[in-house]
Structure formats: C-alpha cells, structure tokens
Amino acid sequence: MNKLLSWLGSIVDHVSLQIDTSSPLLLPSQLVELVRAVEGADEHDEHRWIEWKSSGLDPATAAGQAHIVKQIIGLANRQPTAAAQSAGGYGYLLVGVEPGEITGVTTVDPATLIGKVRSCIGDAVQWRPEYVQVDGKTVLIVIVDPPKPGDPICYTRKHIDKFQAGTIYVRHAGRTDQATPNDLDMLQARLLERTPSLQMSVAAIPATIEEVPDIRGAVDEWVVRRRPALAAARYRPASRRPGASSVDTTLGALIQTVQDTRTQEQYAAEVEQFLDETRPVLVDRGIWDLYRHEPASLVLTVRNPTDLGYAAVRLVVKVPGKVMSYPEELDNTLDGDRPDLPTAPKPLGTPTTRSLFPQLNRSYDLASRMPALHLPGPGPSYTVRDTESVTIEYDEFELRPHDEMTLEPVPLLVHEAPGATLTATWSATAAQVRGRLTGEFIVTVGASTLRLDNLDEDLEEDE
C-alpha cells in the first residue's frame, strides 16, 4: 500500500498542434477550434492531413483556385490506412489563417467555387467548402473526405493557372508535391486493392482522467480530528423515557449491569488501538471508492466510418507517463464489498450489561441469515498490464457499419499533475480485414473530485 501511494510525479507532453485528432472535425465548433489550433501552432507543424495558407491567396482568382485544386488532389491521393490515423481520414485546407495570425479571406459564393474546382478535378473526389467566423474574420476551410481502398487516382483534368492537365499531386508531411514513382506505386496498389483495410477511430470520452487523490493524507487528517473526540468521550446515562411501561421495568430487572472498570490509561490504549486498526481500513475504503469513481477511469469510444462491418476487432491501447493499473494484491479488496470499519471503543465509564438468562442474549438477525444478492456483471472486457506504459488489451468485439461503441471504463491510477497531457497510442486489427491500424489520442489529467470526507460513512450503494 505504501508503494502504491508513494508513486507521484508529473510529465507534460507537448503537442504542437493543440487539437484532438482522434475523430473527425466536422461540427462548426470543431472547425473554429481547428482555426484556433492553427493560429497557435508552429509554422512547421503542417501534417499529411492539414494545409494552411494565409497571405496572398484569393479564392476568387485563378491562382487561388489552382492552389485549392492542388491541395484537394494531394489530400485525396493519400494512402487510406495512413490517412485514417488523424481526424478519421479527413483532410483539411485552411485559407485565411496561419500560425500567429488570422487574416481572413475574401468570400466566394460556394456554388461558384465548387463549380470552378470540380471542372479541374472531376466528381470522384468528395469535398466541400465551409466558412467559419473567428474574431470577426472569415476563414475558408476545405474538407476532403477520407481516401478509401479502390479509389481512383486523382489528377488535374484541365489546365488551370500554372498547373497542366494530367498532373498528379500527393500530400506528404507538410507539403503537397507532384507524385513520385513511389507515390504512383502506392496509388496503383490502392486502386487495385480488393481486400478492404481496417478503418476506425478511437477517442477518449471525455478526454480527461483524474489524478489519484491523497488518500493517505485524508486518512491522517481523519485520525488527527478523531483522536481528541474519542479520548474525551465519557459515558452519559440515558434518562428514563416518559411513559415507560411495566414491561420495560420487568425487562430491566432481567439485565445485570456491571460498572466500567477500565482506567484512563487503558481506555487511551483502546483508542490508539482502534485508530491503528482503522487507518488501513480507511485507506482500503478510499481505494475501493476510487476504483468505482468513473472520472478516474479511461473511457474510450470506437467509431467505424465505413459501410463495412468488422468482426473480432482487437484493440490495444498504451497510455504513457506515471500511470499504472491496480495491483493484483488489491483484487480481494476491490472485488468485495466496501471494507467494514472496526468498532470504536465505548466511552470511558460505559457499563456493560449481561442478561440473567443467556438465551436472551441471542438475537435473530434476519438480514444476516439472508443470502447475499450478487447480480451478474458484464464480465471482464479487457486486461491491463504495467509495461513501460500501461497497456490495455480489450476483448474482441464487433463494430457494425457506421457504428460507434463505448467500451467499458478502465480504472487507472494516474500519478500525474493536473493539466498534464498524455498522448496515448493504439493499434487495432480485425478478422478478414487487411492490415494493422494505428493511431493516437490525447488525455488531459484533471484534479481529483473524489470525496474523501466520507470514508468513515457507510454508503447506500453498498447495500
């Protein structure tokens, strides 16, 4: 237990483009967030899935439209599995924003822009323009649908500005270039691909997980508060209640009262023994409560954006940093009922009672004679291993077309400071589907909201 509660520390993972790309960014609020992320990014932070352009690009001109055509073709000509690692495979071109500045853009009627661009790329590529308002400035965001196995090779279908008809562009890290021989090999393989590849996204919902609270500190504070009250406790005889019946008087005559013979020193020793016995039980209660505190668990959703259903999906997630699973030695504590507290010593001077008829000491406790009711649970849906990072292996599951599934919460012990960001990585495979898909998502560590002032109380949920 000491080892469990002593593992503390913090690591803050720096992420240059501050936005969660574990799922598509399609809602208006997400697009505004994307603009903000680009504004706060470094100028070298462009990736395969995003391109931005601020000064000198006017979508109303042939040069501006040619640039849009080039970027759409490059984003459409990506390898599907690699593209699916970010934003669900979608590609984004932002016009009117760059790192450090939102300049805005002159708006063009979307129908006009779509007509000009479509004449250069054809109908095989699905894309759309969106305008968003940020700080009073209008930013154009061109969203390109994810590439899929079997997609045709995209190229310019007519001359526009300085780009010749028949030119093939491919999006690389931070730039869009004319296709190389290797790119052409990839595009040909994509075109001829018959066995579908796995496409899915994984995200933490919510994208936060709470730190381990200071359970031992809370227990120490409880002991400090409780000790003086226990030490000063003295017996006060109850006055005879009004209207006591003759039956009460008769029963009282059958009970023998023995005065308390404990000394002050003996009572003080009992108090210390009680506190010593209670301390570890309160710690166990705190851990028992934490295990069931969902904000301290990792909850993942998986989404299938395709028309193909996946069977026997195997998902493995690794969470870095000072994160660990619950030790095996706690299994009995965590799986059972909330631990019972020891009985506090009776106040000094409390007489003991003894029935003159021993059989009267026996009480019929109906509750103790009833079998405990244990409802069957869903069963284990994952296993957790402590490696250099925590590794979570989920049991196989099915993912229907366009389905989104929330997986069972995984309780974890997070010894990171609030505000730290953890970049989790994942990999997935499925039956009768080619390839192994990988990706990542970000989890932010939050301050604990677990109550620690009720560790000495019995919760209704325990019943």
Short mmCIF file of C-alpha atoms in Angstrom, two decimals:
data_model
loop_
_atom_site.label_atom_id
_atom_site.label_comp_id
_atom_site.label_asym_id
_atom_site.label_seq_id
_atom_site.Cartn_x
_atom_site.Cartn_y
_atom_site.Cartn_z
CA MET A 1 0.00 0.00 0.00
CA ASN A 2 2.81 2.44 0.84
CA LYS A 3 4.39 1.72 -2.52
CA LEU A 4 1.07 2.29 -4.28
CA LEU A 5 0.50 5.71 -2.72
CA SER A 6 4.07 6.93 -3.00
CA TRP A 7 4.35 6.83 -6.80
CA LEU A 8 3.90 10.50 -7.63
CA GLY A 9 5.19 12.79 -10.38
CA SER A 10 4.23 14.69 -13.46
CA ILE A 11 5.11 14.72 -17.15
CA VAL A 12 3.59 17.23 -19.59
CA ASP A 13 3.64 16.06 -23.20
CA HIS A 14 3.97 18.95 -25.62
CA VAL A 15 1.69 18.77 -28.61
CA SER A 16 2.45 21.40 -31.25
CA LEU A 17 -0.99 21.44 -32.92
CA GLN A 18 -3.27 21.62 -29.91
CA ILE A 19 -6.34 19.73 -31.07
CA ASP A 20 -7.63 16.19 -30.64
CA THR A 21 -7.48 14.37 -33.99
CA SER A 22 -8.75 11.01 -32.78
CA SER A 23 -12.09 11.64 -34.54
CA PRO A 24 -13.29 13.75 -37.49
CA LEU A 25 -13.56 17.53 -37.10
CA LEU A 26 -16.84 18.36 -38.82
CA LEU A 27 -19.01 20.38 -36.43
CA PRO A 28 -18.90 24.20 -36.62
CA SER A 29 -17.47 24.38 -33.11
CA GLN A 30 -14.75 21.87 -34.06
CA LEU A 31 -13.84 23.88 -37.16
CA VAL A 32 -13.49 27.04 -35.04
CA GLU A 33 -11.29 25.04 -32.68
CA LEU A 34 -9.21 23.92 -35.68
CA VAL A 35 -8.67 27.54 -36.74
CA ARG A 36 -7.56 28.38 -33.20
CA ALA A 37 -5.17 25.43 -33.21
CA VAL A 38 -3.55 26.61 -36.44
CA GLU A 39 -3.26 30.14 -35.07
CA GLY A 40 -1.40 28.77 -32.04
CA ALA A 41 0.74 26.27 -33.98
CA ASP A 42 4.32 26.50 -35.15
CA GLU A 43 4.92 27.32 -38.80
CA HIS A 44 6.47 23.88 -39.36
CA ASP A 45 3.58 21.92 -37.80
CA GLU A 46 1.68 21.05 -41.01
CA HIS A 47 0.99 17.34 -41.34
CA ARG A 48 -0.28 14.99 -44.03
CA TRP A 49 -3.89 15.77 -43.11
CA ILE A 50 -3.81 19.59 -42.95
CA GLU A 51 -2.52 22.53 -45.01
CA TRP A 52 -2.98 26.25 -44.33
CA LYS A 53 -2.45 29.38 -46.33
CA SER A 54 -2.95 32.99 -45.28
CA SER A 55 -1.44 35.88 -47.18
CA GLY A 56 -1.55 36.06 -50.97
CA LEU A 57 -4.27 33.50 -51.68
CA ASP A 58 -7.59 34.75 -53.07
CA PRO A 59 -10.16 32.01 -53.85
CA ALA A 60 -11.77 34.35 -56.36
CA THR A 61 -8.69 34.27 -58.63
CA ALA A 62 -7.41 31.55 -60.94
CA ALA A 63 -4.20 31.28 -58.89
CA GLY A 64 -6.16 30.84 -55.66
CA GLN A 65 -8.45 28.24 -57.22
CA ALA A 66 -5.43 26.41 -58.66
CA HIS A 67 -3.92 26.18 -55.18
CA ILE A 68 -7.17 24.75 -53.83
CA VAL A 69 -7.29 22.21 -56.68
CA LYS A 70 -3.72 21.11 -55.96
CA GLN A 71 -4.38 20.62 -52.23
CA ILE A 72 -7.64 18.71 -52.77
CA ILE A 73 -5.91 16.34 -55.21
CA GLY A 74 -2.99 15.87 -52.81
CA LEU A 75 -5.27 15.12 -49.84
CA ALA A 76 -7.37 12.73 -51.96
CA ASN A 77 -4.27 10.83 -53.11
CA ARG A 78 -3.25 9.64 -49.65
CA GLN A 79 -2.84 6.05 -48.51
CA PRO A 80 -6.10 5.14 -46.64
CA THR A 81 -4.57 3.45 -43.60
CA ALA A 82 -2.08 6.26 -43.03
CA ALA A 83 -4.76 8.91 -43.57
CA ALA A 84 -7.10 7.25 -41.04
CA GLN A 85 -4.63 7.91 -38.22
CA SER A 86 -5.74 11.56 -37.97
CA ALA A 87 -9.23 13.13 -37.97
CA GLY A 88 -10.88 9.95 -39.20
CA GLY A 89 -9.03 10.23 -42.51
CA TYR A 90 -10.44 13.64 -43.47
CA GLY A 91 -8.13 16.25 -44.98
CA TYR A 92 -8.29 20.00 -44.36
CA LEU A 93 -7.16 23.09 -46.23
CA LEU A 94 -7.50 26.35 -44.26
CA VAL A 95 -7.34 29.67 -46.11
CA GLY A 96 -7.10 32.89 -44.12
CA VAL A 97 -5.18 31.68 -41.08
CA GLU A 98 -1.57 30.84 -40.32
CA PRO A 99 0.47 30.38 -37.13
CA GLY A 100 0.25 33.57 -35.10
CA GLU A 101 -2.35 35.33 -37.23
CA ILE A 102 -5.92 35.10 -38.51
CA THR A 103 -6.04 37.30 -41.62
CA GLY A 104 -9.36 36.22 -43.04
CA VAL A 105 -10.24 35.65 -46.68
CA THR A 106 -12.43 37.25 -49.32
CA THR A 107 -15.55 35.10 -49.56
CA VAL A 108 -16.61 33.49 -52.81
CA ASP A 109 -20.05 32.07 -53.41
CA PRO A 110 -19.66 28.33 -52.53
CA ALA A 111 -21.54 27.27 -55.67
CA THR A 112 -19.16 29.28 -57.84
CA LEU A 113 -16.08 27.91 -56.07
CA ILE A 114 -17.35 24.32 -56.27
CA GLY A 115 -18.05 24.70 -59.98
CA LYS A 116 -14.58 26.08 -60.76
CA VAL A 117 -12.77 23.40 -58.75
CA ARG A 118 -14.94 20.50 -59.85
CA SER A 119 -14.18 21.24 -63.51
CA CYS A 120 -10.50 20.63 -62.68
CA ILE A 121 -10.76 17.50 -60.51
CA GLY A 122 -13.98 15.78 -61.60
CA ASP A 123 -16.61 14.11 -59.41
CA ALA A 124 -14.58 11.20 -57.97
CA VAL A 125 -13.34 13.24 -55.00
CA GLN A 126 -15.85 14.22 -52.33
CA TRP A 127 -15.09 17.61 -50.76
CA ARG A 128 -16.86 20.75 -49.60
CA PRO A 129 -16.02 24.32 -48.60
CA GLU A 130 -17.01 25.75 -45.21
CA TYR A 131 -16.74 29.33 -43.98
CA VAL A 132 -16.26 29.99 -40.25
CA GLN A 133 -16.13 33.25 -38.34
CA VAL A 134 -13.33 33.69 -35.80
CA ASP A 135 -12.57 37.04 -34.12
CA GLY A 136 -14.57 38.84 -36.77
CA LYS A 137 -12.55 37.27 -39.60
CA THR A 138 -13.84 34.78 -42.18
CA VAL A 139 -11.74 31.65 -42.73
CA LEU A 140 -12.32 29.18 -45.57
CA ILE A 141 -11.96 25.51 -44.66
CA VAL A 142 -11.98 22.96 -47.49
CA ILE A 143 -12.80 19.49 -46.14
CA VAL A 144 -11.77 16.46 -48.21
CA ASP A 145 -13.37 13.07 -47.49
CA PRO A 146 -11.13 10.15 -46.38
CA PRO A 147 -9.44 8.13 -49.14
CA LYS A 148 -10.62 4.52 -49.44
CA PRO A 149 -9.22 1.30 -50.89
CA GLY A 150 -10.15 1.06 -54.55
CA ASP A 151 -10.31 4.84 -55.05
CA PRO A 152 -9.16 6.02 -58.49
CA ILE A 153 -6.05 8.14 -58.88
CA CYS A 154 -6.92 11.83 -58.76
CA TYR A 155 -5.28 14.28 -61.18
CA THR A 156 -5.92 17.68 -62.78
CA ARG A 157 -8.40 17.28 -65.62
CA LYS A 158 -7.67 20.57 -67.31
CA HIS A 159 -5.10 23.34 -67.32
CA ILE A 160 -5.53 25.92 -64.55
CA ASP A 161 -3.12 28.75 -63.91
CA LYS A 162 0.39 27.16 -63.93
CA PHE A 163 -0.81 23.56 -63.42
CA GLN A 164 -1.02 21.36 -66.50
CA ALA A 165 -3.79 18.86 -67.17
CA GLY A 166 -2.99 15.31 -66.11
CA THR A 167 -0.75 16.32 -63.18
CA ILE A 168 -0.91 14.03 -60.11
CA TYR A 169 -0.26 15.51 -56.68
CA VAL A 170 0.23 13.65 -53.40
CA ARG A 171 0.16 15.07 -49.91
CA HIS A 172 3.39 14.46 -47.94
CA ALA A 173 4.34 15.67 -44.45
CA GLY A 174 3.94 19.45 -44.52
CA ARG A 175 3.71 19.85 -48.32
CA THR A 176 1.91 18.74 -51.46
CA ASP A 177 4.19 17.57 -54.28
CA GLN A 178 3.93 16.12 -57.74
CA ALA A 179 3.74 12.33 -57.44
CA THR A 180 7.00 10.39 -57.30
CA PRO A 181 7.41 6.82 -58.65
CA ASN A 182 6.86 5.50 -55.13
CA ASP A 183 3.69 7.56 -54.86
CA LEU A 184 2.44 6.13 -58.15
CA ASP A 185 3.12 2.59 -56.88
CA MET A 186 1.07 3.34 -53.77
CA LEU A 187 -1.80 4.83 -55.76
CA GLN A 188 -1.84 1.89 -58.16
CA ALA A 189 -1.90 -0.54 -55.23
CA ARG A 190 -4.74 1.46 -53.67
CA LEU A 191 -6.68 1.36 -56.94
CA LEU A 192 -6.26 -2.41 -57.29
CA GLU A 193 -6.87 -3.19 -53.64
CA ARG A 194 -9.51 -5.89 -53.25
CA THR A 195 -9.26 -6.79 -49.56
CA PRO A 196 -10.57 -3.84 -47.53
CA SER A 197 -8.33 -2.33 -44.91
CA LEU A 198 -9.40 -1.57 -41.36
CA GLN A 199 -10.66 1.97 -40.86
CA MET A 200 -11.80 3.11 -37.43
CA SER A 201 -11.19 5.92 -34.98
CA VAL A 202 -10.56 5.74 -31.24
CA ALA A 203 -11.18 8.60 -28.81
CA ALA A 204 -11.36 9.13 -25.05
CA ILE A 205 -14.79 10.43 -24.00
CA PRO A 206 -14.35 12.57 -22.03
CA ALA A 207 -10.76 13.37 -22.99
CA THR A 208 -9.78 13.66 -19.32
CA ILE A 209 -8.86 11.31 -16.49
CA GLU A 210 -8.48 12.32 -12.86
CA GLU A 211 -5.33 12.02 -10.79
CA VAL A 212 -5.01 9.76 -7.74
CA PRO A 213 -6.05 11.83 -4.71
CA ASP A 214 -4.05 11.97 -1.49
CA ILE A 215 -5.93 9.18 0.28
CA ARG A 216 -3.28 8.65 2.94
CA GLY A 217 -3.23 12.36 3.74
CA ALA A 218 -7.02 12.39 4.12
CA VAL A 219 -6.84 9.38 6.47
CA ASP A 220 -4.11 11.04 8.55
CA GLU A 221 -6.32 14.14 8.86
CA TRP A 222 -9.24 11.97 9.95
CA VAL A 223 -7.11 10.36 12.68
CA VAL A 224 -5.98 13.78 13.91
CA ARG A 225 -9.60 15.00 14.09
CA ARG A 226 -10.99 11.81 15.63
CA ARG A 227 -8.38 11.20 18.35
CA PRO A 228 -9.32 14.12 20.69
CA ALA A 229 -13.05 13.38 20.45
CA LEU A 230 -12.52 9.71 21.25
CA ALA A 231 -10.12 10.45 24.10
CA ALA A 232 -12.59 12.88 25.70
CA ALA A 233 -15.66 10.69 25.26
CA ARG A 234 -17.43 9.88 28.56
CA TYR A 235 -20.49 7.80 29.30
CA ARG A 236 -23.71 9.70 29.96
CA PRO A 237 -26.55 7.54 31.29
CA ALA A 238 -29.80 7.95 29.42
CA SER A 239 -32.72 9.24 31.46
CA ARG A 240 -35.78 7.05 31.70
CA ARG A 241 -38.05 7.97 28.86
CA PRO A 242 -41.52 9.26 29.74
CA GLY A 243 -44.28 6.69 29.69
CA ALA A 244 -42.04 3.68 30.26
CA SER A 245 -44.25 0.64 30.69
CA SER A 246 -44.17 -2.07 33.32
CA VAL A 247 -42.86 -4.39 30.64
CA ASP A 248 -39.78 -2.16 30.30
CA THR A 249 -39.32 -2.32 34.06
CA THR A 250 -39.60 -6.10 34.06
CA LEU A 251 -37.10 -6.50 31.23
CA GLY A 252 -34.72 -4.16 33.03
CA ALA A 253 -34.82 -6.38 36.06
CA LEU A 254 -33.62 -9.30 33.95
CA ILE A 255 -30.44 -7.47 32.94
CA GLN A 256 -27.40 -7.19 35.19
CA THR A 257 -25.33 -4.01 34.92
CA VAL A 258 -21.57 -4.14 35.53
CA GLN A 259 -19.67 -0.92 36.11
CA ASP A 260 -16.79 0.02 33.81
CA THR A 261 -13.51 -0.92 35.47
CA ARG A 262 -11.19 0.50 32.77
CA THR A 263 -8.64 3.10 33.81
CA GLN A 264 -7.92 6.25 31.85
CA GLU A 265 -4.69 4.69 30.57
CA GLN A 266 -6.46 1.52 29.48
CA TYR A 267 -9.13 3.50 27.65
CA ALA A 268 -6.47 5.63 25.93
CA ALA A 269 -4.74 2.44 24.79
CA GLU A 270 -8.03 1.18 23.36
CA VAL A 271 -8.45 4.44 21.45
CA GLU A 272 -4.96 4.16 19.93
CA GLN A 273 -5.53 0.51 19.03
CA PHE A 274 -8.80 1.45 17.34
CA LEU A 275 -7.12 4.24 15.36
CA ASP A 276 -4.26 1.93 14.34
CA GLU A 277 -6.73 -0.71 13.11
CA THR A 278 -8.95 1.84 11.37
CA ARG A 279 -6.23 3.66 9.45
CA PRO A 280 -5.51 0.87 6.85
CA VAL A 281 -9.21 0.13 6.52
CA LEU A 282 -9.91 3.77 5.63
CA VAL A 283 -7.11 3.63 3.04
CA ASP A 284 -8.70 0.49 1.57
CA ARG A 285 -12.06 2.27 1.50
CA GLY A 286 -10.54 5.21 -0.33
CA ILE A 287 -9.02 2.91 -2.96
CA TRP A 288 -12.32 0.97 -3.17
CA ASP A 289 -14.17 4.24 -3.85
CA LEU A 290 -11.52 5.42 -6.34
CA TYR A 291 -11.82 2.18 -8.31
CA ARG A 292 -15.53 2.92 -8.82
CA HIS A 293 -15.05 6.65 -9.46
CA GLU A 294 -15.64 6.85 -13.22
CA PRO A 295 -13.79 10.16 -13.78
CA ALA A 296 -10.64 8.27 -12.70
CA SER A 297 -11.21 5.68 -15.44
CA LEU A 298 -10.32 5.72 -19.12
CA VAL A 299 -13.47 5.54 -21.24
CA LEU A 300 -12.97 5.01 -24.97
CA THR A 301 -15.33 5.16 -27.92
CA VAL A 302 -14.55 3.44 -31.20
CA ARG A 303 -16.17 4.51 -34.47
CA ASN A 304 -16.48 2.72 -37.80
CA PRO A 305 -16.89 5.34 -40.58
CA THR A 306 -17.24 2.77 -43.37
CA ASP A 307 -20.02 0.70 -44.95
CA LEU A 308 -18.17 -2.48 -43.94
CA GLY A 309 -18.78 -4.26 -40.64
CA TYR A 310 -15.77 -5.54 -38.67
CA ALA A 311 -15.70 -8.79 -36.69
CA ALA A 312 -13.25 -9.88 -33.99
CA VAL A 313 -11.76 -6.41 -33.59
CA ARG A 314 -8.72 -6.48 -31.30
CA LEU A 315 -7.78 -3.12 -29.78
CA VAL A 316 -4.59 -2.48 -27.79
CA VAL A 317 -4.05 0.90 -26.10
CA LYS A 318 -0.89 2.21 -24.43
CA VAL A 319 -1.03 5.14 -22.01
CA PRO A 320 2.37 6.71 -21.20
CA GLY A 321 3.58 8.56 -18.12
CA LYS A 322 3.20 7.69 -14.46
CA VAL A 323 0.05 5.65 -14.97
CA MET A 324 -0.47 2.19 -13.57
CA SER A 325 -3.10 -0.48 -13.13
CA TYR A 326 -4.42 -1.60 -9.76
CA PRO A 327 -2.04 -4.16 -8.21
CA GLU A 328 -3.21 -7.77 -8.06
CA GLU A 329 -2.89 -7.81 -4.27
CA LEU A 330 -5.86 -5.42 -4.14
CA ASP A 331 -8.17 -7.76 -6.06
CA ASN A 332 -9.91 -9.09 -2.94
CA THR A 333 -10.42 -5.57 -1.60
CA LEU A 334 -11.71 -4.18 -4.88
CA ASP A 335 -13.99 -7.07 -5.85
CA GLY A 336 -15.75 -7.40 -2.49
CA ASP A 337 -17.98 -5.07 -0.53
CA ARG A 338 -16.69 -1.81 0.87
CA PRO A 339 -14.44 -2.80 3.82
CA ASP A 340 -16.08 -2.70 7.27
CA LEU A 341 -14.63 -0.40 9.90
CA PRO A 342 -13.53 -1.69 13.32
CA THR A 343 -15.86 -0.96 16.23
CA ALA A 344 -14.87 2.11 18.22
CA PRO A 345 -14.31 1.64 21.97
CA LYS A 346 -17.26 2.58 24.14
CA PRO A 347 -16.78 5.88 26.02
CA LEU A 348 -14.98 5.61 29.32
CA GLY A 349 -17.42 4.77 32.10
CA THR A 350 -19.85 2.88 29.88
CA PRO A 351 -21.29 0.00 31.95
CA THR A 352 -21.65 -3.43 30.41
CA THR A 353 -24.88 -5.34 30.59
CA ARG A 354 -25.47 -9.03 30.90
CA SER A 355 -28.75 -10.90 30.76
CA LEU A 356 -29.57 -13.13 33.68
CA PHE A 357 -30.82 -15.61 31.09
CA PRO A 358 -28.10 -16.33 28.50
CA GLN A 359 -30.60 -17.37 25.85
CA LEU A 360 -31.92 -13.81 25.84
CA ASN A 361 -28.53 -12.63 24.58
CA ARG A 362 -29.23 -14.32 21.28
CA SER A 363 -30.81 -12.05 18.72
CA TYR A 364 -32.36 -13.19 15.49
CA ASP A 365 -30.75 -11.14 12.76
CA LEU A 366 -32.85 -11.73 9.65
CA ALA A 367 -30.51 -9.79 7.40
CA SER A 368 -27.51 -11.90 8.38
CA ARG A 369 -29.41 -15.07 7.53
CA MET A 370 -30.40 -13.97 4.05
CA PRO A 371 -28.05 -14.93 1.23
CA ALA A 372 -26.19 -12.06 -0.35
CA LEU A 373 -27.58 -10.98 -3.67
CA HIS A 374 -24.91 -10.64 -6.34
CA LEU A 375 -26.12 -9.51 -9.74
CA PRO A 376 -24.12 -10.88 -12.65
CA GLY A 377 -21.87 -8.30 -14.28
CA PRO A 378 -20.93 -7.96 -17.94
CA GLY A 379 -17.71 -9.88 -17.32
CA PRO A 380 -14.18 -8.69 -17.98
CA SER A 381 -13.82 -6.85 -21.27
CA TYR A 382 -10.13 -6.01 -21.04
CA THR A 383 -6.83 -6.84 -19.38
CA VAL A 384 -4.29 -4.30 -18.13
CA ARG A 385 -0.53 -4.78 -17.93
CA ASP A 386 2.07 -2.45 -16.45
CA THR A 387 4.85 -2.14 -19.02
CA GLU A 388 6.89 0.98 -19.69
CA SER A 389 3.42 2.41 -20.08
CA VAL A 390 0.05 0.94 -19.15
CA THR A 391 -1.10 -1.47 -21.84
CA ILE A 392 -4.83 -2.20 -22.16
CA GLU A 393 -5.90 -5.14 -24.29
CA TYR A 394 -9.64 -5.21 -24.99
CA ASP A 395 -11.52 -8.40 -25.64
CA GLU A 396 -12.60 -8.97 -29.22
CA PHE A 397 -15.72 -7.06 -30.26
CA GLU A 398 -17.80 -6.41 -33.35
CA LEU A 399 -18.19 -2.98 -34.94
CA ARG A 400 -21.08 -2.56 -37.33
CA PRO A 401 -21.03 -0.18 -40.32
CA HIS A 402 -21.15 3.48 -39.24
CA ASP A 403 -21.47 2.32 -35.64
CA GLU A 404 -19.97 3.99 -32.59
CA MET A 405 -19.37 1.93 -29.45
CA THR A 406 -18.41 2.98 -25.93
CA LEU A 407 -16.07 0.47 -24.29
CA GLU A 408 -16.11 -0.47 -20.63
CA PRO A 409 -14.40 2.07 -18.32
CA VAL A 410 -10.87 1.05 -17.32
CA PRO A 411 -9.89 2.24 -13.80
CA LEU A 412 -6.31 3.53 -13.77
CA LEU A 413 -4.01 5.05 -11.16
CA VAL A 414 -2.74 8.32 -12.60
CA HIS A 415 0.15 9.90 -10.68
CA GLU A 416 0.49 12.93 -12.94
CA ALA A 417 -0.15 16.57 -12.01
CA PRO A 418 -3.43 18.14 -13.14
CA GLY A 419 -3.01 19.75 -16.54
CA ALA A 420 -0.54 17.17 -17.84
CA THR A 421 -1.36 15.79 -21.28
CA LEU A 422 -0.81 12.13 -22.11
CA THR A 423 -0.55 11.05 -25.75
CA ALA A 424 -1.97 7.53 -25.81
CA THR A 425 -1.28 5.26 -28.79
CA TRP A 426 -3.45 2.44 -30.08
CA SER A 427 -3.41 -0.35 -32.63
CA ALA A 428 -6.24 -2.47 -33.97
CA THR A 429 -6.80 -5.48 -36.18
CA ALA A 430 -9.95 -7.27 -37.31
CA ALA A 431 -10.87 -10.60 -38.85
CA GLN A 432 -10.88 -10.84 -42.67
CA VAL A 433 -9.55 -7.29 -42.96
CA ARG A 434 -6.10 -6.42 -44.21
CA GLY A 435 -3.56 -4.52 -42.21
CA ARG A 436 -2.99 -3.23 -38.72
CA LEU A 437 -4.35 0.24 -37.99
CA THR A 438 -2.59 2.58 -35.54
CA GLY A 439 -3.37 5.98 -34.13
CA GLU A 440 -3.21 8.17 -31.07
CA PHE A 441 -5.39 10.36 -28.88
CA ILE A 442 -4.74 12.85 -26.10
CA VAL A 443 -5.93 12.58 -22.49
CA THR A 444 -5.61 15.50 -20.10
CA VAL A 445 -5.11 14.84 -16.39
CA GLY A 446 -7.67 16.52 -14.15
CA ALA A 447 -7.75 17.25 -10.43
CA SER A 448 -9.49 14.58 -8.38
CA THR A 449 -13.15 15.14 -7.48
CA LEU A 450 -13.40 12.00 -5.33
CA ARG A 451 -14.92 12.67 -1.91
CA LEU A 452 -12.58 11.72 0.91
CA ASP A 453 -14.60 13.19 3.77
CA ASN A 454 -16.98 10.23 3.94
CA LEU A 455 -14.53 7.37 4.33
CA ASP A 456 -15.94 6.59 7.79
CA GLU A 457 -19.53 6.58 6.49
CA ASP A 458 -21.45 3.61 5.13
CA LEU A 459 -22.68 4.34 1.60
CA GLU A 460 -26.15 3.39 0.41
CA GLU A 461 -24.62 1.90 -2.74
CA ASP A 462 -23.03 -0.82 -0.58
CA GLU A 463 -26.40 -2.26 0.36
#
